[in-house]
Short mmCIF file of C-alpha atoms in Angstrom, two decimals:
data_model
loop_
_atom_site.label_atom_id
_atom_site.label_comp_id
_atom_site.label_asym_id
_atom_site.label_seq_id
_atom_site.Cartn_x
_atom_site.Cartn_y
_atom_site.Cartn_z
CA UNK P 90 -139.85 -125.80 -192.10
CA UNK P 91 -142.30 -128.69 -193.44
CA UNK P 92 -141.67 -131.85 -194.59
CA UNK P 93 -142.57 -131.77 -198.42
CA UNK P 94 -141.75 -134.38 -201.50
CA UNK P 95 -139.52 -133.66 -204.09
CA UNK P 96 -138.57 -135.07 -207.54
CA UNK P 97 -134.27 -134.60 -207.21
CA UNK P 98 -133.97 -136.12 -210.45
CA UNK P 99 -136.28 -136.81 -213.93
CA UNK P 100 -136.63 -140.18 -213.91
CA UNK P 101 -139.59 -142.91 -212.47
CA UNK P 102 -140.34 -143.18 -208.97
CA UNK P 103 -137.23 -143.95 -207.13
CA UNK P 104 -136.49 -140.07 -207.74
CA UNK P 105 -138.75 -139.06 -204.86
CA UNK P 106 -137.77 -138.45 -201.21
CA UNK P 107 -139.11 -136.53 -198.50
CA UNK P 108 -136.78 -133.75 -197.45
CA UNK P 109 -137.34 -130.97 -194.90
CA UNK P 110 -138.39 -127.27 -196.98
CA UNK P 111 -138.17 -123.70 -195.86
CA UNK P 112 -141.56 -122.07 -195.83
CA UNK P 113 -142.20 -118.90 -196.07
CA UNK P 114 -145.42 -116.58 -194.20
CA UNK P 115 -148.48 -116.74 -196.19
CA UNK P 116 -148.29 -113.19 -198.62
CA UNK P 117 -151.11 -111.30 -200.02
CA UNK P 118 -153.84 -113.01 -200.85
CA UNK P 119 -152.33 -116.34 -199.09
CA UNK P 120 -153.20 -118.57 -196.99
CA UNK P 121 -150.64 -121.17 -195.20
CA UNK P 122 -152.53 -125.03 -195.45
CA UNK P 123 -152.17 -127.72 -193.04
CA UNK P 124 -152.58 -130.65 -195.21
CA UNK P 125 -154.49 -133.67 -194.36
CA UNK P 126 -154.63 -135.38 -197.84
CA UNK P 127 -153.33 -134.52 -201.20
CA UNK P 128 -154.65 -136.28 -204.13
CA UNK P 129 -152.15 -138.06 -206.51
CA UNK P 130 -152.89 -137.42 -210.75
CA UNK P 131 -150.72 -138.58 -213.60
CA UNK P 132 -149.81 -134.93 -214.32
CA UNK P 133 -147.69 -135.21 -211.31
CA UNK P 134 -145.36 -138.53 -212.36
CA UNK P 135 -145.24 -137.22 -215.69
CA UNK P 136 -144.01 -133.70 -214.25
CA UNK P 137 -140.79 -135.41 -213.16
CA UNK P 138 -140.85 -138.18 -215.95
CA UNK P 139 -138.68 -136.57 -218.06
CA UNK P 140 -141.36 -136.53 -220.80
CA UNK P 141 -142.32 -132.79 -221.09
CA UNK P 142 -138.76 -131.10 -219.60
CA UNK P 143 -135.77 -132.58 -218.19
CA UNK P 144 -134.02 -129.04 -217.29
CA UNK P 145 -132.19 -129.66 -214.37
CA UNK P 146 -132.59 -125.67 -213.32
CA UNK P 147 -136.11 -126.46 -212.48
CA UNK P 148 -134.66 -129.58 -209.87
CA UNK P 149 -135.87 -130.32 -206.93
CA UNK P 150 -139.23 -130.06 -208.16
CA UNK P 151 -142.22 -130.55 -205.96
CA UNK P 152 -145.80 -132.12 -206.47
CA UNK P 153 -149.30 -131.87 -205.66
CA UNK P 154 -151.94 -129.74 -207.99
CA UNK P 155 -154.67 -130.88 -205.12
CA UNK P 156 -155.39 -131.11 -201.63
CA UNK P 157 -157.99 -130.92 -198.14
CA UNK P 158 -156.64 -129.57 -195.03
CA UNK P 159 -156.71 -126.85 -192.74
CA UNK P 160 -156.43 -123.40 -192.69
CA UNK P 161 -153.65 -122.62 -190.30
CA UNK P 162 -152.70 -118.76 -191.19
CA UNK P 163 -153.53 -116.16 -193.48
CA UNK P 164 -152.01 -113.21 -195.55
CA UNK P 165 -152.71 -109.72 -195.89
CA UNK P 166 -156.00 -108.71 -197.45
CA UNK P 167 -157.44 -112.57 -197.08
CA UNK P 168 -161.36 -111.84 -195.83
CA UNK P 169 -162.47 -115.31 -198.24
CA UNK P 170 -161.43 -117.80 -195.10
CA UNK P 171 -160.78 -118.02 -191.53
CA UNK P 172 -158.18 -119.69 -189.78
CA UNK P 173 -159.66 -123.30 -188.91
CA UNK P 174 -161.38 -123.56 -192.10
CA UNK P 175 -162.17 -126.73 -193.70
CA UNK P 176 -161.17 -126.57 -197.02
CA UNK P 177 -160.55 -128.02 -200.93
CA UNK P 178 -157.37 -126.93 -202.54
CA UNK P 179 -157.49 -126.80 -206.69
CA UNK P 180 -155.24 -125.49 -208.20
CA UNK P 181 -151.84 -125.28 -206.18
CA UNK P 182 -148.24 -126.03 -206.27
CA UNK P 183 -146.72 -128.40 -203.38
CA UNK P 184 -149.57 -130.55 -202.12
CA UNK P 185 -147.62 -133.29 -201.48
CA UNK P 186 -146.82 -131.92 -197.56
CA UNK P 187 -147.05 -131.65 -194.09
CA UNK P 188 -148.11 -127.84 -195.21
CA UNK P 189 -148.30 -125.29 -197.36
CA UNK P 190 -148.69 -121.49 -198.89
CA UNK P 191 -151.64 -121.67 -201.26
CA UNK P 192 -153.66 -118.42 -203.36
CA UNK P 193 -156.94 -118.10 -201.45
CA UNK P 194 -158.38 -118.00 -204.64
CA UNK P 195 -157.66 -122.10 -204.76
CA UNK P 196 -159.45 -122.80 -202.12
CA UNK P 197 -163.26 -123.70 -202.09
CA UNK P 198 -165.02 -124.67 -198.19
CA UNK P 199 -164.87 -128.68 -197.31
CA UNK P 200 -168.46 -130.36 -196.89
CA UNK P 201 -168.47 -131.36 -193.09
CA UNK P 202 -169.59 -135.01 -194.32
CA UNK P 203 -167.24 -135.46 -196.78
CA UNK P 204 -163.68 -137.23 -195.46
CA UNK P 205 -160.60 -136.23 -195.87
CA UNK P 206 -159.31 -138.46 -198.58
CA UNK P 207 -162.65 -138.24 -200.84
CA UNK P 208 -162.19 -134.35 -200.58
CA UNK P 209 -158.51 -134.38 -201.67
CA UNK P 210 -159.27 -136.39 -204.51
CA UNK P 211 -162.35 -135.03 -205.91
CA UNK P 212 -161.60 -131.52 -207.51
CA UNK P 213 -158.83 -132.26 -210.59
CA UNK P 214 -160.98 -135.13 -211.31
CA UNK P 215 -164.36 -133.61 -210.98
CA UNK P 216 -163.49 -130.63 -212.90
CA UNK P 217 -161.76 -132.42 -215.97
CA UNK P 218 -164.82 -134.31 -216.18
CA UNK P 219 -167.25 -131.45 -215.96
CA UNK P 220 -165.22 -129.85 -219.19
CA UNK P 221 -165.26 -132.86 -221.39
CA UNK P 222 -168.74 -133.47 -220.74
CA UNK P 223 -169.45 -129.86 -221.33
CA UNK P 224 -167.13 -130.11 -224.29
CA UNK P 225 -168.88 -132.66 -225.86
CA UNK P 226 -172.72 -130.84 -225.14
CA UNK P 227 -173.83 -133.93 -223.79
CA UNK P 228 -177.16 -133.44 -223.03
CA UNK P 229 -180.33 -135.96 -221.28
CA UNK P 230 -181.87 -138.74 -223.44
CA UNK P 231 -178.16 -139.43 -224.93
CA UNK P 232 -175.05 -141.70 -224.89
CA UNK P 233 -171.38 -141.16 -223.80
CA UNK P 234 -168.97 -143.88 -224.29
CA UNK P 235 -166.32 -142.98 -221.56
CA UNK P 236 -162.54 -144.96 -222.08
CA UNK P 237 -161.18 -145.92 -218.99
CA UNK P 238 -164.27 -145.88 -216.71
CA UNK P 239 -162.54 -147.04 -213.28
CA UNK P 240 -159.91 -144.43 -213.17
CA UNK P 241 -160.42 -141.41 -211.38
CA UNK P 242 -161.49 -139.27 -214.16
CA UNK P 243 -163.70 -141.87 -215.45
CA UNK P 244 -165.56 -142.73 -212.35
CA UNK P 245 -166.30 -138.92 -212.16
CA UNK P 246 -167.18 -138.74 -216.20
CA UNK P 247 -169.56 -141.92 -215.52
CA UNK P 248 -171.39 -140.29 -212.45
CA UNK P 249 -171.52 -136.85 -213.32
CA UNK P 250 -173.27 -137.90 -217.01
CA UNK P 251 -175.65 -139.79 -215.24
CA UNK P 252 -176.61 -136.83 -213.10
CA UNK P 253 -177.23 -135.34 -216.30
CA UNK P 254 -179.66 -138.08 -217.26
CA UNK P 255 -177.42 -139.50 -220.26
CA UNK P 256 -176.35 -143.41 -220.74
CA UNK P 257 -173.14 -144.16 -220.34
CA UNK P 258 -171.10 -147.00 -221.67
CA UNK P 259 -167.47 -147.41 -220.24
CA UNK P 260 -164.38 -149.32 -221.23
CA UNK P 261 -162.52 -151.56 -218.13
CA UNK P 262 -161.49 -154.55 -217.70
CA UNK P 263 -163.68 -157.00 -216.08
CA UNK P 264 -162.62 -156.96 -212.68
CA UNK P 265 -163.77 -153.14 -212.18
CA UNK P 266 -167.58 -154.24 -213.99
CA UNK P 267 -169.63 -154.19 -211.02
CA UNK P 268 -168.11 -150.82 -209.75
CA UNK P 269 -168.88 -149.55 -212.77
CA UNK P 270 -172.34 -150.69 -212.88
CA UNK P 271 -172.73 -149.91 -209.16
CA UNK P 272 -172.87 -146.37 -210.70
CA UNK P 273 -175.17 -146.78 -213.44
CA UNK P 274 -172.82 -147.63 -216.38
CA UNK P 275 -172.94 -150.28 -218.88
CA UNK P 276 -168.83 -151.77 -218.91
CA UNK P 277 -167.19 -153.30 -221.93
CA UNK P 278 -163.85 -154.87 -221.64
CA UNK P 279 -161.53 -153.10 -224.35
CA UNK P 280 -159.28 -154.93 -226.93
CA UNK P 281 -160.17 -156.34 -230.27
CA UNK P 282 -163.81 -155.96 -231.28
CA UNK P 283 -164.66 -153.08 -228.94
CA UNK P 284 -166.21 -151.03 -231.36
CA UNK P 285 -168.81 -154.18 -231.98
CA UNK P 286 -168.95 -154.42 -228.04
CA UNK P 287 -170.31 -150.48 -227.59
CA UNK P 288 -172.65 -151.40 -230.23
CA UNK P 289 -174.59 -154.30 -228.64
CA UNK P 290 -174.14 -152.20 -225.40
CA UNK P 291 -175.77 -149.00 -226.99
CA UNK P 292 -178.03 -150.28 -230.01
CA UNK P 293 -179.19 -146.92 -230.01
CA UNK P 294 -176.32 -145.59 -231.01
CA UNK P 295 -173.17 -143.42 -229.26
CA UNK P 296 -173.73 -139.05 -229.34
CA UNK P 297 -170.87 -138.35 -227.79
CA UNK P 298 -167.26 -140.25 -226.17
CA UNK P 299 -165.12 -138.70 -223.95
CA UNK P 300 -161.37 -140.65 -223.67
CA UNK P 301 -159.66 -140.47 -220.12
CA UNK P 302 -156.76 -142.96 -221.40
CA UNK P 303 -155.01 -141.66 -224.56
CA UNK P 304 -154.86 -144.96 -226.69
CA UNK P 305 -155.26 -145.23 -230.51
CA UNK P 306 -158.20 -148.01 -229.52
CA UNK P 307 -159.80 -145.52 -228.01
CA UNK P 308 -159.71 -142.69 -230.36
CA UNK P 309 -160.28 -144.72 -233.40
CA UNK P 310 -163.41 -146.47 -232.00
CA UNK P 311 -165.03 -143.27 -230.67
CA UNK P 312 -164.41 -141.78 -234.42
CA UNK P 313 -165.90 -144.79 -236.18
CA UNK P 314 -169.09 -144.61 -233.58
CA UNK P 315 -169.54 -141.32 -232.87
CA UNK P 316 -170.99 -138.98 -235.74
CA UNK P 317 -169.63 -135.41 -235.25
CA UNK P 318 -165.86 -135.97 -234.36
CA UNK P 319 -166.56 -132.33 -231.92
CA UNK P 320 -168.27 -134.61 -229.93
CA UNK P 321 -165.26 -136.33 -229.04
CA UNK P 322 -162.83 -135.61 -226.48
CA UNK P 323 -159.54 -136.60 -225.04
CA UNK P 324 -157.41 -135.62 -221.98
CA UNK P 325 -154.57 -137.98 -223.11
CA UNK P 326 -154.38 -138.25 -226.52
CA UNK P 327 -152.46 -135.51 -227.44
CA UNK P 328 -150.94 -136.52 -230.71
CA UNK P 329 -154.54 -137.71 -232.11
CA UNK P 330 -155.27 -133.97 -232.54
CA UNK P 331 -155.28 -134.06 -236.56
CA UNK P 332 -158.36 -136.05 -235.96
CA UNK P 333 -160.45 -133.06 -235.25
CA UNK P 334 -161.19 -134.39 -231.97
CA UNK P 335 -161.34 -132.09 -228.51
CA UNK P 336 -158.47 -131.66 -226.89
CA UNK P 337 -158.69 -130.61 -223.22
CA UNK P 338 -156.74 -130.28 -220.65
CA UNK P 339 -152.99 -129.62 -220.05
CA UNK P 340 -151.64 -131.64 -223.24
CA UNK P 341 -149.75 -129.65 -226.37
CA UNK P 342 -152.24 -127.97 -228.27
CA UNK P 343 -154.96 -128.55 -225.69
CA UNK P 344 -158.10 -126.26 -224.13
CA UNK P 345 -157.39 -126.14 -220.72
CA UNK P 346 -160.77 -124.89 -219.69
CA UNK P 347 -159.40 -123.24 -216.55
CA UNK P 348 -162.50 -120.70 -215.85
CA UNK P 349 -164.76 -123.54 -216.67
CA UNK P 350 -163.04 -125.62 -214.21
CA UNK P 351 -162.47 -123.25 -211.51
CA UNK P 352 -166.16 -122.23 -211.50
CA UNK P 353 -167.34 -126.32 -211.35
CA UNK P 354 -165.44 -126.33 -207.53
CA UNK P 355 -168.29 -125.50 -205.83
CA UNK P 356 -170.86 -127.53 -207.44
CA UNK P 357 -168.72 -130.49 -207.20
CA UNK P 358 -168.10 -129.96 -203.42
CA UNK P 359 -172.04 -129.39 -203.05
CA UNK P 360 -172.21 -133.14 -205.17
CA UNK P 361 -169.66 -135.00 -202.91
CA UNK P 362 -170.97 -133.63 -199.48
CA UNK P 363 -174.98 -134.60 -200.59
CA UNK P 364 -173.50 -138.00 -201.48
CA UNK P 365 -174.51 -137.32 -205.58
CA UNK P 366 -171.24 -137.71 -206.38
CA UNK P 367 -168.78 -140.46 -205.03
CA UNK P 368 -165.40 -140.32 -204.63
CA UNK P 369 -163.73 -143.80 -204.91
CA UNK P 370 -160.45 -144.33 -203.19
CA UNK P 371 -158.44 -147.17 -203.89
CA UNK P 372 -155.49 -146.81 -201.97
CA UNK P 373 -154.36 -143.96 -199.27
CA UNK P 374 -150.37 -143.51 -198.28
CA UNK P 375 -148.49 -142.09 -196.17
CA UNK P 376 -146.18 -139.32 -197.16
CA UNK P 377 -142.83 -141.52 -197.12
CA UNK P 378 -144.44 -143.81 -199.46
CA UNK P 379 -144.92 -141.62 -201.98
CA UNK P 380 -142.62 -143.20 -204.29
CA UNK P 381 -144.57 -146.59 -204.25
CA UNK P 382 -147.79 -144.43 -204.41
CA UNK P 383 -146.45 -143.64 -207.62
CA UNK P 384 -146.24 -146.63 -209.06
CA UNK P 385 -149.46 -148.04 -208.07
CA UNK P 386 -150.60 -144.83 -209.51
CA UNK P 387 -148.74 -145.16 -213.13
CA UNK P 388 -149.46 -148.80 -213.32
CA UNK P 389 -153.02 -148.28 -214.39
CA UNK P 390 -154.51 -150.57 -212.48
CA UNK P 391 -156.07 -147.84 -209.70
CA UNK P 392 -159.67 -148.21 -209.58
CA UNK P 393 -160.17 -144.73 -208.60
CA UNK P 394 -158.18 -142.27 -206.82
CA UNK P 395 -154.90 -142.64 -205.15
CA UNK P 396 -154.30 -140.31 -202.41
CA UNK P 397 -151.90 -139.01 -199.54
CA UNK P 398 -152.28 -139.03 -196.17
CA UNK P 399 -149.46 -136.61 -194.48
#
């Protein structure tokens, strides 16, 4: 048994508890995970939401695409890790626990220097960002404008282009400016007259814009700024998509990228362990305060990641 979260309803937070879960030896090609953080994304309060399926057959649900831990026991025919491995979990069912059964596959080794937290909340975010920006060919000597530049995508979309030598320009409201330009971006508060804003930002004009929040603003701005609407990208806006803009991720109608993602792990560990790439956490909780995680999460107001701490 394990202590695990699960969604008992479709609904907002308040349908989360922690309940004891039977767990079964790791299989072939397994590994069983002690879990000492587990990153938090909005694919996980929309998964109980309601939004995409409300079929109670699929109740309790659990959570988690991502988490660091332990490795505690493996299956048959596992030769990848060793038990007492440090590791990265991407992409798994059930993070949200005290532990859990996990592909090998998923799992990519921990950088010694690299904490707990940071490493549970680096790889969804990391990777999303290394397929818009990849997406969107952005290349050295050019501009990305990046909507929503505090959240956890969009602190990784900010860093990661300017490790590829680009300017960046990123939406956020004011209080989240000087994180922003602690990592070499240029903020703009969003609202009315953003388009004029990214303009006297980047007089030298906007290649490329990658969208990490899903509003019209957003959308509409990088189409009136940005030349070639392939050049444009969105993890959000998934009903924008008669634009002609990107889709990526796991929307309706959307790339999800997966071999592009899964091969970025191990780069983006390398990254986060050298101290190239920074993973910001804003808040860390405690298992039985998942449901208020949630909330702080959904609110939009996380600068960064929000995380688990079992």
């Amino acid at each position: 048994m394990t202590r695990a979260v699960v969604a008992t309803a479709y609904g907002d937070p308040d349908v989360l508890s922690v309940t004891d879960v039977q767990l079964d030896p790791p299989g072939p090609g397994e590994v069983l995970l002690e879990v000492r953080a587990a990153g938090i994304n909005p694919v996980d309060w929309k998964t109980y939401s309601g939004g995409r399926s409300s079929d109670p057959a699929k109740l309790p649900l659990r959570l988690g695409f991502e988490a660091a831990g332990v490795v505690l026991a493996l299956g048959p025919d596992v030769d990848t890790v060793a038990v007492g491995d440090e590791v990265i979990a991407l992409r798994i069912s059930g993070a949200y626990a005290d532990q859990v059964v996990v592909p090998a596959t998923a799992l990519v080794p921990k950088p010694a220097s690299l904490p707990w937290a940071e490493a549970a909340g680096l790889m969804l975010a990391g990777a999303t960002a290394v397929h818009a920006l990849t997406a969107v060919g952005l290349e050295a000597g050019e501009t990305v404008l990046v909507h929503g530049g505090a959240g956890g995508v969009g602190l990784m979309l900010v860093q990661l282009a300017k490790l590829r030598g680009a300017a960046v320009v990123a939406t956020a409201s004011e209080r989240n400016f000087p994180l922003l330009r602690r990592f070499g971006a240029e903020p703009v508060t969003y609202g009315d007259g953003l388009a004029d804003r990214v303009r006297a930002a980047a007089p030298q004009g906007v290649d490329a814009a990658v969208d990490a929040v899903g509003t019209d603003e957003a959308v509409d701005v990088s189409l009136e700024l940005v030349g070639d609407v392939q050049r444009i990208a969105s993890i959000a806006a998934f009903g924008r998509g008669d634009t002609g803009i990107r889709l990526l991720g796991g929307g309706p109608g959307a790339d999800p990228g997966t071999e592009l993602r899964d091969a970025a792990r191990p780069e983006l560990a390398r990254q986060a362990g050298a101290g190239d790439l920074v993973v910001v956490v804003d808040r860390a909780y405690a298992l039985a305060e998942v449901a208020e995680a949630h909330r702080h999460s959904k609110d939009g107001h996380a600068s960064g990641k929000v995380v688990l701490v079992p």
